[in-house]
Coordinates of N, CA and C in Angstrom, one line a residue:
M1249 N 3.7 -15.3 -8.4 CA 3.2 -14.3 -7.6 C 3.5 -12.9 -8.2
P1250 N 2.5 -12.0 -8.3 CA 2.8 -10.7 -8.9 C 3.5 -9.8 -7.9
L1251 N 4.3 -8.9 -8.5 CA 5.1 -8.0 -7.6 C 4.1 -7.1 -6.9
P1252 N 4.5 -6.6 -5.7 CA 3.5 -5.8 -5.0 C 3.2 -4.4 -5.5
Y1253 N 4.2 -3.8 -6.2 CA 4.0 -2.5 -6.7 C 4.1 -2.4 -8.2
R1254 N 2.9 -2.1 -8.8 CA 2.9 -2.1 -10.3 C 2.8 -0.6 -10.8
R1255 N 2.4 0.3 -9.9 CA 2.2 1.7 -10.3 C 2.6 2.5 -9.2
I1256 N 3.7 3.4 -9.4 CA 4.2 4.2 -8.3 C 4.0 5.7 -8.6
L1257 N 3.4 6.4 -7.7 CA 3.3 7.9 -7.8 C 4.4 8.6 -7.2
F1258 N 5.2 9.3 -8.0 CA 6.3 10.2 -7.4 C 5.7 11.6 -7.3
A1259 N 5.6 12.0 -6.0 CA 5.1 13.4 -5.7 C 6.2 14.3 -5.6
T1260 N 6.1 15.5 -6.3 CA 7.2 16.5 -6.3 C 6.6 17.9 -6.4
D1261 N 7.2 18.8 -5.8 CA 6.9 20.2 -6.1 C 8.0 20.8 -7.0
L1262 N 8.8 20.0 -7.5 CA 9.9 20.4 -8.4 C 11.0 21.2 -7.7
S1263 N 11.0 21.2 -6.4 CA 12.1 21.8 -5.7 C 13.3 20.9 -5.6
E1264 N 14.5 21.4 -5.4 CA 15.7 20.6 -5.3 C 15.5 19.5 -4.3
V1265 N 14.9 19.8 -3.1 CA 14.8 18.9 -2.0 C 13.8 17.8 -2.5
S1266 N 12.7 18.1 -3.1 CA 11.7 17.1 -3.5 C 12.3 16.2 -4.6
L1267 N 13.1 16.7 -5.4 CA 13.7 15.9 -6.5 C 14.8 14.9 -6.0
Q1268 N 15.2 15.1 -4.7 CA 16.2 14.1 -4.2 C 15.6 12.7 -4.1
A1269 N 14.2 12.6 -4.1 CA 13.6 11.3 -4.0 C 13.4 10.7 -5.4
W1270 N 13.7 11.4 -6.5 CA 13.5 10.9 -7.8 C 14.4 9.7 -8.1
P1271 N 15.6 9.6 -7.8 CA 16.4 8.4 -8.1 C 15.8 7.2 -7.4
H1272 N 15.3 7.4 -6.2 CA 14.7 6.3 -5.4 C 13.4 5.8 -6.1
A1273 N 12.6 6.7 -6.6 CA 11.4 6.3 -7.3 C 11.7 5.6 -8.6
V1274 N 12.7 6.1 -9.3 CA 13.1 5.5 -10.6 C 13.6 4.1 -10.3
A1275 N 14.5 3.9 -9.3 CA 15.1 2.6 -9.0 C 14.1 1.6 -8.6
L1276 N 13.1 2.0 -7.8 CA 12.0 1.1 -7.4 C 11.2 0.7 -8.7
A1277 N 10.9 1.7 -9.5 CA 10.1 1.4 -10.7 C 10.8 0.4 -11.6
E1278 N 12.1 0.7 -11.8 CA 12.9 -0.2 -12.7 C 13.0 -1.6 -12.1
K1279 N 13.4 -1.7 -10.8 CA 13.6 -3.0 -10.2 C 12.3 -3.8 -10.2
L1280 N 11.1 -3.1 -10.0 CA 9.9 -3.8 -9.8 C 9.1 -4.0 -11.2
G1281 N 9.6 -3.3 -12.2 CA 8.9 -3.3 -13.5 C 7.6 -2.5 -13.4
A1282 N 7.6 -1.5 -12.5 CA 6.4 -0.7 -12.3 C 6.3 0.6 -13.2
E1283 N 5.1 1.0 -13.4 CA 4.9 2.3 -14.1 C 5.2 3.4 -13.1
L1284 N 5.7 4.5 -13.6 CA 6.0 5.7 -12.7 C 5.1 6.9 -13.1
L1285 N 4.4 7.4 -12.2 CA 3.6 8.6 -12.4 C 4.3 9.8 -11.7
V1286 N 4.7 10.8 -12.5 CA 5.4 11.9 -11.9 C 4.3 13.0 -11.8
V1287 N 4.0 13.4 -10.5 CA 2.9 14.3 -10.3 C 3.3 15.5 -9.4
T1288 N 2.7 16.6 -9.8 CA 2.8 17.8 -8.9 C 1.5 18.4 -8.8
V1289 N 1.3 19.2 -7.7 CA 0.0 19.9 -7.5 C 0.3 21.4 -7.4
I1290 N -0.4 22.1 -8.3 CA -0.4 23.6 -8.2 C -1.4 23.9 -7.2
E1291 N -1.0 24.7 -6.1 CA -1.9 25.0 -5.1 C -2.8 26.2 -5.6
E1292 N -4.1 26.0 -5.5 CA -5.0 27.0 -5.8 C -4.9 28.1 -4.8
P1293 N -5.0 29.4 -5.2 CA -4.7 30.5 -4.3 C -5.7 30.9 -3.3
Y1294 N -6.7 30.1 -3.0 CA -7.8 30.5 -2.1 C -7.3 31.2 -0.8
A1295 N -6.3 30.6 -0.2 CA -5.8 31.1 1.1 C -4.9 32.3 1.0
F1296 N -4.4 32.6 -0.2 CA -3.4 33.6 -0.4 C -3.9 35.0 -0.9
A1297 N -5.1 35.1 -1.2 CA -5.6 36.3 -1.9 C -7.0 36.7 -1.3
D1298 N -7.1 38.0 -1.2 CA -8.5 38.5 -0.9 C -9.2 38.5 -2.3
S1299 N -10.5 38.8 -2.2 CA -11.3 38.6 -3.4 C -10.9 39.5 -4.6
G1300 N -10.3 40.6 -4.3 CA -9.8 41.5 -5.3 C -8.6 41.0 -6.1
N1301 N -7.7 40.2 -5.4 CA -6.5 39.7 -6.1 C -6.6 38.3 -6.5
Y1302 N -7.7 37.6 -6.2 CA -7.9 36.2 -6.5 C -7.8 36.0 -8.0
S1303 N -8.5 36.7 -8.8 CA -8.4 36.5 -10.3 C -7.0 36.7 -10.8
L1304 N -6.3 37.6 -10.3 CA -4.9 37.9 -10.7 C -4.0 36.7 -10.4
L1305 N -4.2 36.2 -9.2 CA -3.4 35.0 -8.8 C -3.7 33.8 -9.7
L1306 N -5.0 33.6 -9.9 CA -5.5 32.5 -10.7 C -4.9 32.6 -12.1
K1307 N -4.9 33.8 -12.7 CA -4.4 34.0 -14.0 C -2.9 33.7 -14.0
S1308 N -2.2 34.1 -13.0 CA -0.7 33.8 -12.9 C -0.5 32.3 -12.9
L1309 N -1.3 31.6 -12.1 CA -1.1 30.1 -12.1 C -1.4 29.5 -13.4
Q1310 N -2.4 29.9 -14.1 CA -2.7 29.4 -15.4 C -1.6 29.7 -16.4
E1311 N -0.9 30.8 -16.3 CA 0.2 31.2 -17.2 C 1.4 30.3 -16.9
I1312 N 1.7 29.9 -15.7 CA 2.9 29.1 -15.4 C 2.6 27.6 -15.5
R1313 N 1.4 27.2 -15.7 CA 1.1 25.8 -15.8 C 1.8 25.1 -16.9
P1314 N 1.9 25.7 -18.1 CA 2.6 25.0 -19.2 C 4.1 24.8 -18.9
A1315 N 4.7 25.7 -18.2 CA 6.1 25.6 -17.9 C 6.3 24.4 -16.9
I1316 N 5.4 24.3 -15.9 CA 5.4 23.2 -14.9 C 5.2 21.9 -15.6
E1317 N 4.2 21.8 -16.5 CA 4.0 20.6 -17.3 C 5.2 20.2 -18.1
Q1318 N 5.9 21.2 -18.7 CA 7.1 20.9 -19.5 C 8.2 20.3 -18.6
R1319 N 8.4 20.9 -17.4 CA 9.4 20.4 -16.5 C 9.1 19.0 -16.0
L1320 N 7.8 18.7 -15.8 CA 7.5 17.3 -15.4 C 7.7 16.3 -16.5
L1321 N 7.3 16.7 -17.7 CA 7.6 15.9 -18.9 C 9.1 15.6 -19.1
E1322 N 9.9 16.6 -18.9 CA 11.3 16.4 -19.1 C 11.9 15.5 -18.0
L1323 N 11.3 15.6 -16.8 CA 11.7 14.7 -15.7 C 11.3 13.3 -16.1
A1324 N 10.1 13.1 -16.5 CA 9.6 11.7 -16.9 C 10.5 11.1 -18.0
K1325 N 10.9 11.9 -18.9 CA 11.8 11.4 -20.0 C 13.2 11.0 -19.5
K1326 N 13.6 11.4 -18.3 CA 14.9 11.0 -17.8 C 14.8 9.6 -17.2
A1327 N 13.6 9.1 -17.1 CA 13.6 7.7 -16.6 C 14.2 6.7 -17.6
P1328 N 14.8 5.7 -17.2 CA 15.4 4.7 -18.1 C 14.4 4.1 -19.0
P1329 N 14.8 3.6 -20.2 CA 13.9 3.1 -21.1 C 13.0 2.0 -20.6
A1330 N 13.5 1.2 -19.6 CA 12.7 0.1 -19.0 C 11.5 0.6 -18.2
V1331 N 11.5 1.9 -17.8 CA 10.5 2.5 -16.9 C 9.5 3.3 -17.8
R1332 N 8.3 2.9 -17.8 CA 7.2 3.7 -18.4 C 6.8 4.8 -17.4
A1333 N 7.1 6.1 -17.8 CA 6.8 7.2 -16.9 C 5.8 8.2 -17.6
R1334 N 4.9 8.6 -16.8 CA 3.9 9.6 -17.3 C 3.9 10.8 -16.3
A1335 N 3.5 12.0 -16.7 CA 3.4 13.1 -15.9 C 2.0 13.7 -15.8
A1336 N 1.7 14.3 -14.7 CA 0.4 15.0 -14.5 C 0.6 16.2 -13.6
V1337 N -0.1 17.2 -13.9 CA -0.2 18.4 -13.1 C -1.6 18.5 -12.6
L1338 N -1.8 18.6 -11.3 CA -3.1 18.7 -10.7 C -3.2 20.1 -10.1
E1339 N -4.4 20.6 -9.9 CA -4.7 21.8 -9.2 C -5.6 21.6 -8.0
S1340 N -5.2 22.1 -6.9 CA -6.0 21.9 -5.7 C -5.6 22.8 -4.6
H1341 N -6.4 23.1 -3.6 CA -5.9 23.8 -2.4 C -5.6 22.8 -1.3
Q1342 N -5.8 21.5 -1.5 CA -5.4 20.5 -0.6 C -4.4 19.5 -1.3
V1343 N -3.1 19.8 -1.2 CA -2.1 19.1 -2.0 C -2.2 17.6 -1.6
A1344 N -2.1 17.2 -0.4 CA -2.0 15.8 0.0 C -3.3 15.1 -0.5
R1345 N -4.5 15.7 -0.3 CA -5.7 15.1 -0.8 C -5.7 14.9 -2.3
A1346 N -5.3 15.9 -3.0 CA -5.2 15.8 -4.5 C -4.3 14.6 -4.9
L1347 N -3.1 14.5 -4.3 CA -2.2 13.4 -4.6 C -2.9 12.0 -4.3
L1348 N -3.5 11.9 -3.2 CA -4.1 10.7 -2.8 C -5.3 10.3 -3.7
D1349 N -6.1 11.3 -4.1 CA -7.2 11.1 -5.0 C -6.7 10.6 -6.4
H1350 N -5.6 11.2 -6.8 CA -5.0 10.9 -8.1 C -4.4 9.4 -8.0
A1351 N -3.7 9.1 -6.9 CA -3.2 7.8 -6.7 C -4.3 6.8 -6.8
A1352 N -5.4 7.1 -6.2 CA -6.6 6.1 -6.2 C -7.1 6.0 -7.6
K1353 N -7.3 7.1 -8.3 CA -7.8 7.1 -9.6 C -6.9 6.3 -10.6
E1354 N -5.6 6.4 -10.4 CA -4.7 5.7 -11.2 C -4.3 4.3 -10.7
K1355 N -4.9 3.9 -9.6 CA -4.6 2.6 -9.0 C -3.2 2.4 -8.7
C1356 N -2.6 3.4 -8.0 CA -1.2 3.4 -7.6 C -1.1 2.5 -6.4
D1357 N 0.0 1.8 -6.3 CA 0.3 0.9 -5.1 C 1.2 1.5 -4.1
L1358 N 1.9 2.6 -4.5 CA 2.9 3.2 -3.6 C 3.1 4.7 -4.0
I1359 N 3.4 5.5 -3.0 CA 3.7 6.9 -3.2 C 5.1 7.1 -2.7
V1360 N 5.9 7.8 -3.5 CA 7.3 8.2 -3.1 C 7.4 9.7 -3.1
A1361 N 7.8 10.2 -2.0 CA 8.0 11.6 -1.8 C 9.1 12.0 -0.9
A1362 N 9.6 13.2 -1.0 CA 10.6 13.7 0.0 C 10.0 14.6 0.9
T1363 N 10.6 14.7 2.1 CA 10.1 15.7 3.1 C 11.1 16.8 3.0
H1364 N 10.6 18.0 3.2 CA 11.5 19.2 3.1 C 12.3 19.3 4.5
G1365 N 11.9 18.6 5.5 CA 12.7 18.6 6.7 C 12.5 19.8 7.5
R1366 N 11.4 20.5 7.3 CA 11.2 21.7 8.1 C 10.8 21.4 9.5
G1367 N 11.2 22.2 10.5 CA 10.8 21.9 11.8 C 10.3 23.2 12.4
G1368 N 10.0 23.2 13.7 CA 9.6 24.3 14.4 C 8.5 25.1 13.8
I1369 N 8.7 26.4 13.8 CA 7.6 27.3 13.3 C 7.3 27.2 11.9
Q1370 N 8.3 26.9 11.1 CA 8.1 26.6 9.6 C 7.1 25.5 9.4
H1371 N 7.3 24.4 10.2 CA 6.5 23.3 10.1 C 5.0 23.6 10.5
L1372 N 4.9 24.4 11.6 CA 3.6 24.8 12.0 C 2.9 25.6 11.0
L1373 N 3.6 26.6 10.4 CA 3.0 27.5 9.4 C 2.7 26.8 8.1
L1374 N 3.7 26.0 7.6 CA 3.6 25.5 6.3 C 3.0 24.0 6.2
G1375 N 3.1 23.4 7.4 CA 2.6 22.0 7.4 C 3.5 21.1 6.6
S1376 N 3.1 19.9 6.5 CA 4.0 18.9 5.7 C 3.1 18.0 4.9
V1377 N 3.2 18.1 3.6 CA 2.5 17.3 2.7 C 2.8 15.8 2.9
A1378 N 4.1 15.6 3.1 CA 4.6 14.2 3.3 C 4.0 13.6 4.6
E1379 N 4.0 14.4 5.6 CA 3.4 13.9 6.9 C 1.9 13.6 6.7
K1380 N 1.2 14.5 6.0 CA -0.2 14.3 5.8 C -0.4 13.0 5.0
L1381 N 0.4 12.8 3.9 CA 0.3 11.6 3.1 C 0.4 10.4 4.0
V1382 N 1.4 10.3 4.8 CA 1.6 9.2 5.7 C 0.4 9.0 6.6
R1383 N -0.1 10.0 7.2 CA -1.2 9.9 8.1 C -2.5 9.4 7.5
I1384 N -2.8 9.9 6.3 CA -4.2 9.6 5.7 C -4.2 8.7 4.5
S1385 N -3.0 8.2 4.0 CA -3.0 7.4 2.9 C -3.4 5.9 3.2
S1386 N -4.1 5.3 2.3 CA -4.5 3.9 2.5 C -3.5 3.0 1.8
I1387 N -2.5 3.6 1.0 CA -1.5 2.8 0.4 C -0.1 3.2 1.0
P1388 N 0.9 2.4 0.9 CA 2.2 2.7 1.4 C 2.8 4.0 0.9
V1389 N 3.4 4.7 1.7 CA 4.1 6.0 1.4 C 5.6 5.9 1.8
F1390 N 6.5 6.0 0.8 CA 7.9 6.0 1.0 C 8.4 7.4 1.1
V1391 N 8.8 7.9 2.3 CA 9.2 9.3 2.5 C 10.7 9.3 2.7
L1392 N 11.4 10.2 2.0 CA 12.8 10.3 2.1 C 13.1 11.7 2.7
P1393 N 14.1 11.7 3.7 CA 14.5 13.0 4.3 C 15.4 13.7 3.3
P1394 N 15.6 15.0 3.5 CA 16.5 15.7 2.6 C 17.9 15.3 2.9
T1395 N 18.8 15.2 1.9 CA 20.1 14.8 2.0 C 21.1 15.9 2.0
T1396 N 20.7 17.1 1.7 CA 21.6 18.3 1.6 C 21.1 19.3 2.7
P1397 N 22.0 20.2 3.1 CA 21.5 21.2 4.1 C 20.4 22.0 3.5
R1398 N 19.5 22.4 4.4 CA 18.4 23.2 4.0 C 18.7 24.7 4.1

């Protein structure tokens, strides 16, 4: 009988809190012999800029993309030799949807992510990518709470 998870998507925004889920994603991939996709989404700045500043924000995102790609590659290289890890940087104004579309395209069986643990007004204003993943994903989502004070 084949193992249930052959390809795991690890979703991260590269923050300290999101990276707390990394050891869990790696351990699962290693134990199950699964491939690990390390993925982040750069949010397109539609909601953050008026038409005059949009091109400036877009240029800034394009300039930081190589640094983000490098950080993801370095993270993927930290996986044990038994774990095949790849990295991808996506761009979208809908982070959860972009992650789910990528998971479908790559035929992922599981998504691993951390929640930032925001509550109250922060949650209302910023929303929760992890919560949205759980609500709309057709594949299992393993969500870990933050382990350090926020």
